[in-house]
Amino acid sequence: MAAATTNAADVAPATKPTLLTDLASSVSHVPSNFVRPLGDRPNLQDVQSAEGSCIPLIDLQDLDGPNRSLAIRKIDDACRNYGFFQVVNHGVPEEVVEKMVNVSREFFRLPESERMKSYSDDATKTTRLSTSFNVKTEKVANWRDFLRLFCHPLGDYIHEWPTNPPSFREDVGEYCRKMRELSLRLLEAISESLGLEKDYINKALGQHGQHMAINYYPPCPEPELTYGLPAHADPNAVTLLLQDDVPGLQVLRDGKWLAVNPIPNTFTVNIGDQVQAISNDRYKSVLHRAVVNCAKERMSIPTFYCPSPDAVIGPAPDLIDPHHPAQYRNFTYGEYYHQFWNRGLAKETCLDLFKAD
Ligand code: OGA
Ligand code: NI
């Protein structure tokens, strides 16, 4: 293509950090740095829709009554066979969720100069706005901007967060507190479903860590050519995903991509690599991806609940026996997380690097 026809949109992010939010509205084609090679495209016509094959939906109210053991069995089944489940009656007030979604949307609508105050492409920063996945290491960009916030212990991080919109810290802080409570309840239920003491995973996580992303996926003129996020497994312990009403999340099941369409007032929970390791492969940290669409912007807000960096992770001794030898060596979460960020979103799970000899 002649140089004269090159427009600003074709300038690679390396030259100037460009937030996708601002670029997306000005292009009618996907710029070349977002285009996936032919063998690595979403093939959206091959995706199964959720009807009839939906991932399990679990009513968390059942955890507090006579149906607890039934709910625990359902969680066990979901974690073994899907690596994913959705939860209703989860105890996070609707108003808290609504404020979280609204303040996030307002953030992404601020003028670029205001948003850029939070920009950094240094993946070690505990509060940062960035784009794609890891602009320093990746070859093809993703159709996503994201604000990443560490949030536990909240007091260590909240002072780094944006102050615009003015209610940001209060609304997001409250959401984080509620999501921590929910995460702890889920970790108890998951420990129990593995046949471990209720507080087993809680203890394994050391001082605990919690962070979140506010993912913003603008409408995309050619959604067949690119991803919001390509296939990956989450490196943390569990992820609790809040989606708005626009579909985009897909989960790999029996070799096929399955759309997990949003259900109001639910969270989508998935097992991350650390729980897979603790469970000695009984539970699966499953590949999933986010696709984009040409009609609507989409927001998703994952809460990543994880070990603290010094926590030592490995298969629970009670889950190791002659029929189930230890699948992983012990490692620290800090070591794991470093590998995850530096190798990019590869299809092979990062856990393979931590296999037992
Ligand atoms: C993630 C993720 C899915 C989505 O951020 O790890 O998988 O639907 N997001 O945005
Ligand atoms: Ni993920």
PDB file of C-alpha atoms in Angstrom, residues 84-209:
ATOM      1  CA  PHE A  84     -17.222 -23.008  34.526  1.00  0.00           C
ATOM      2  CA  PHE A  85     -20.557 -22.348  36.222  1.00  0.00           C
ATOM      3  CA  GLN A  86     -22.914 -19.446  36.711  1.00  0.00           C
ATOM      4  CA  VAL A  87     -24.262 -18.345  40.078  1.00  0.00           C
ATOM      5  CA  VAL A  88     -27.581 -16.736  41.048  1.00  0.00           C
ATOM      6  CA  ASN A  89     -28.660 -15.480  44.470  1.00  0.00           C
ATOM      7  CA  HIS A  90     -25.005 -14.786  45.110  1.00  0.00           C
ATOM      8  CA  GLY A  91     -25.536 -12.167  47.823  1.00  0.00           C
ATOM      9  CA  VAL A  92     -23.905  -9.215  46.041  1.00  0.00           C
ATOM     10  CA  PRO A  93     -26.575  -6.487  46.116  1.00  0.00           C
ATOM     11  CA  GLU A  94     -27.893  -5.432  42.703  1.00  0.00           C
ATOM     12  CA  GLU A  95     -27.277  -1.802  43.596  1.00  0.00           C
ATOM     13  CA  VAL A  96     -23.566  -2.463  44.187  1.00  0.00           C
ATOM     14  CA  VAL A  97     -23.272  -4.190  40.808  1.00  0.00           C
ATOM     15  CA  GLU A  98     -25.196  -1.429  39.071  1.00  0.00           C
ATOM     16  CA  LYS A  99     -22.933   1.272  40.491  1.00  0.00           C
ATOM     17  CA  MET A 100     -19.874  -0.731  39.450  1.00  0.00           C
ATOM     18  CA  VAL A 101     -21.113  -1.047  35.867  1.00  0.00           C
ATOM     19  CA  ASN A 102     -22.195   2.580  35.632  1.00  0.00           C
ATOM     20  CA  VAL A 103     -18.985   4.046  36.987  1.00  0.00           C
ATOM     21  CA  SER A 104     -16.966   1.801  34.653  1.00  0.00           C
ATOM     22  CA  ARG A 105     -18.921   2.939  31.640  1.00  0.00           C
ATOM     23  CA  GLU A 106     -18.471   6.557  32.698  1.00  0.00           C
ATOM     24  CA  PHE A 107     -14.731   5.997  33.025  1.00  0.00           C
ATOM     25  CA  PHE A 108     -14.427   4.742  29.457  1.00  0.00           C
ATOM     26  CA  ARG A 109     -16.459   7.737  28.241  1.00  0.00           C
ATOM     27  CA  LEU A 110     -14.116  10.289  29.791  1.00  0.00           C
ATOM     28  CA  PRO A 111     -12.027  12.340  27.362  1.00  0.00           C
ATOM     29  CA  GLU A 112      -8.905  10.490  26.254  1.00  0.00           C
ATOM     30  CA  SER A 113      -6.607  12.961  28.024  1.00  0.00           C
ATOM     31  CA  GLU A 114      -8.354  12.192  31.304  1.00  0.00           C
ATOM     32  CA  ARG A 115      -8.216   8.423  30.867  1.00  0.00           C
ATOM     33  CA  MET A 116      -4.555   8.571  29.809  1.00  0.00           C
ATOM     34  CA  LYS A 117      -3.613   9.706  33.322  1.00  0.00           C
ATOM     35  CA  SER A 118      -3.957   6.022  34.298  1.00  0.00           C
ATOM     36  CA  TYR A 119      -2.132   4.650  31.217  1.00  0.00           C
ATOM     37  CA  SER A 120       0.899   2.390  31.550  1.00  0.00           C
ATOM     38  CA  ASP A 121       2.249  -0.515  29.525  1.00  0.00           C
ATOM     39  CA  ASP A 122       4.298  -1.755  32.487  1.00  0.00           C
ATOM     40  CA  ALA A 123       2.572  -5.028  33.422  1.00  0.00           C
ATOM     41  CA  THR A 124       3.975  -4.936  36.971  1.00  0.00           C
ATOM     42  CA  LYS A 125       1.984  -1.799  37.870  1.00  0.00           C
ATOM     43  CA  THR A 126      -0.849  -2.444  40.297  1.00  0.00           C
ATOM     44  CA  THR A 127      -3.157   0.161  38.783  1.00  0.00           C
ATOM     45  CA  ARG A 128      -3.095   0.824  35.075  1.00  0.00           C
ATOM     46  CA  LEU A 129      -5.087   1.447  31.957  1.00  0.00           C
ATOM     47  CA  SER A 130      -3.789  -0.340  28.900  1.00  0.00           C
ATOM     48  CA  THR A 131      -4.869  -1.900  25.666  1.00  0.00           C
ATOM     49  CA  SER A 132      -4.847  -5.367  24.067  1.00  0.00           C
ATOM     50  CA  PHE A 133      -3.084  -7.837  26.450  1.00  0.00           C
ATOM     51  CA  ASN A 134       0.624  -7.116  26.782  1.00  0.00           C
ATOM     52  CA  VAL A 135       1.693  -4.487  24.253  1.00  0.00           C
ATOM     53  CA  LYS A 136       5.348  -5.115  25.048  1.00  0.00           C
ATOM     54  CA  THR A 137       5.423  -8.783  24.057  1.00  0.00           C
ATOM     55  CA  GLU A 138       2.573  -9.558  21.676  1.00  0.00           C
ATOM     56  CA  LYS A 139       2.716  -9.696  17.871  1.00  0.00           C
ATOM     57  CA  VAL A 140      -0.973  -9.181  17.116  1.00  0.00           C
ATOM     58  CA  ALA A 141      -3.108  -6.715  19.038  1.00  0.00           C
ATOM     59  CA  ASN A 142      -6.487  -7.491  20.603  1.00  0.00           C
ATOM     60  CA  TRP A 143      -9.674  -5.444  20.315  1.00  0.00           C
ATOM     61  CA  ARG A 144      -9.776  -4.450  23.976  1.00  0.00           C
ATOM     62  CA  ASP A 145      -8.866  -1.664  26.377  1.00  0.00           C
ATOM     63  CA  PHE A 146      -8.719  -2.494  30.061  1.00  0.00           C
ATOM     64  CA  LEU A 147      -8.302  -0.869  33.413  1.00  0.00           C
ATOM     65  CA  ARG A 148      -6.567  -3.243  35.814  1.00  0.00           C
ATOM     66  CA  LEU A 149      -6.834  -2.665  39.542  1.00  0.00           C
ATOM     67  CA  PHE A 150      -5.289  -4.576  42.413  1.00  0.00           C
ATOM     68  CA  CYS A 151      -7.799  -4.564  45.238  1.00  0.00           C
ATOM     69  CA  HIS A 152      -6.687  -6.625  48.233  1.00  0.00           C
ATOM     70  CA  PRO A 153      -5.777  -5.431  50.786  1.00  0.00           C
ATOM     71  CA  LEU A 154      -7.887  -2.541  49.545  1.00  0.00           C
ATOM     72  CA  GLY A 155      -6.071   0.045  51.677  1.00  0.00           C
ATOM     73  CA  ASP A 156      -2.794  -0.716  49.880  1.00  0.00           C
ATOM     74  CA  TYR A 157      -4.154   0.177  46.461  1.00  0.00           C
ATOM     75  CA  ILE A 158      -7.250   2.384  46.539  1.00  0.00           C
ATOM     76  CA  HIS A 159      -5.181   5.585  46.678  1.00  0.00           C
ATOM     77  CA  GLU A 160      -3.720   4.697  43.249  1.00  0.00           C
ATOM     78  CA  TRP A 161      -7.121   4.417  41.569  1.00  0.00           C
ATOM     79  CA  PRO A 162      -8.665   7.062  39.318  1.00  0.00           C
ATOM     80  CA  THR A 163     -10.494   9.918  41.050  1.00  0.00           C
ATOM     81  CA  ASN A 164     -12.577  10.627  37.987  1.00  0.00           C
ATOM     82  CA  PRO A 165     -15.508   9.816  37.866  1.00  0.00           C
ATOM     83  CA  PRO A 166     -15.688  11.239  41.402  1.00  0.00           C
ATOM     84  CA  SER A 167     -17.476   8.195  42.878  1.00  0.00           C
ATOM     85  CA  PHE A 168     -15.020   5.729  41.295  1.00  0.00           C
ATOM     86  CA  ARG A 169     -13.100   4.760  44.433  1.00  0.00           C
ATOM     87  CA  GLU A 170     -16.196   4.417  46.584  1.00  0.00           C
ATOM     88  CA  ASP A 171     -18.250   2.425  44.068  1.00  0.00           C
ATOM     89  CA  VAL A 172     -15.432   0.123  42.975  1.00  0.00           C
ATOM     90  CA  GLY A 173     -14.166  -0.295  46.558  1.00  0.00           C
ATOM     91  CA  GLU A 174     -17.582  -1.449  47.730  1.00  0.00           C
ATOM     92  CA  TYR A 175     -17.839  -3.855  44.796  1.00  0.00           C
ATOM     93  CA  CYS A 176     -14.419  -5.317  45.662  1.00  0.00           C
ATOM     94  CA  ARG A 177     -15.390  -5.915  49.282  1.00  0.00           C
ATOM     95  CA  LYS A 178     -18.547  -7.755  48.255  1.00  0.00           C
ATOM     96  CA  MET A 179     -16.691  -9.789  45.648  1.00  0.00           C
ATOM     97  CA  ARG A 180     -14.130 -10.840  48.238  1.00  0.00           C
ATOM     98  CA  GLU A 181     -16.901 -12.150  50.483  1.00  0.00           C
ATOM     99  CA  LEU A 182     -18.415 -14.058  47.588  1.00  0.00           C
ATOM    100  CA  SER A 183     -15.015 -15.438  46.552  1.00  0.00           C
ATOM    101  CA  LEU A 184     -14.391 -16.733  50.070  1.00  0.00           C
ATOM    102  CA  ARG A 185     -17.782 -18.471  50.140  1.00  0.00           C
ATOM    103  CA  LEU A 186     -17.070 -20.067  46.778  1.00  0.00           C
ATOM    104  CA  LEU A 187     -13.611 -21.213  47.843  1.00  0.00           C
ATOM    105  CA  GLU A 188     -15.138 -22.929  50.875  1.00  0.00           C
ATOM    106  CA  ALA A 189     -17.694 -24.653  48.697  1.00  0.00           C
ATOM    107  CA  ILE A 190     -15.004 -25.691  46.198  1.00  0.00           C
ATOM    108  CA  SER A 191     -12.761 -27.049  48.992  1.00  0.00           C
ATOM    109  CA  GLU A 192     -15.701 -29.035  50.282  1.00  0.00           C
ATOM    110  CA  SER A 193     -16.584 -30.318  46.819  1.00  0.00           C
ATOM    111  CA  LEU A 194     -13.025 -31.665  46.551  1.00  0.00           C
ATOM    112  CA  GLY A 195     -13.486 -33.504  49.864  1.00  0.00           C
ATOM    113  CA  LEU A 196     -11.025 -31.165  51.622  1.00  0.00           C
ATOM    114  CA  GLU A 197     -11.466 -29.156  54.818  1.00  0.00           C
ATOM    115  CA  LYS A 198     -13.628 -26.099  54.158  1.00  0.00           C
ATOM    116  CA  ASP A 199     -10.726 -23.731  54.776  1.00  0.00           C
ATOM    117  CA  TYR A 200      -8.134 -25.715  52.795  1.00  0.00           C
ATOM    118  CA  ILE A 201      -7.940 -23.417  49.741  1.00  0.00           C
ATOM    119  CA  ASN A 202      -8.298 -20.321  51.904  1.00  0.00           C
ATOM    120  CA  LYS A 203      -5.163 -21.377  53.804  1.00  0.00           C
ATOM    121  CA  ALA A 204      -3.306 -22.392  50.645  1.00  0.00           C
ATOM    122  CA  LEU A 205      -3.688 -18.847  49.283  1.00  0.00           C
ATOM    123  CA  GLY A 206      -1.433 -17.355  51.983  1.00  0.00           C
ATOM    124  CA  GLN A 207      -2.238 -13.679  52.490  1.00  0.00           C
ATOM    125  CA  HIS A 208      -4.560 -13.789  49.456  1.00  0.00           C
ATOM    126  CA  GLY A 209      -4.623 -11.473  46.475  1.00  0.00           C
TER     127      GLY A 209
END
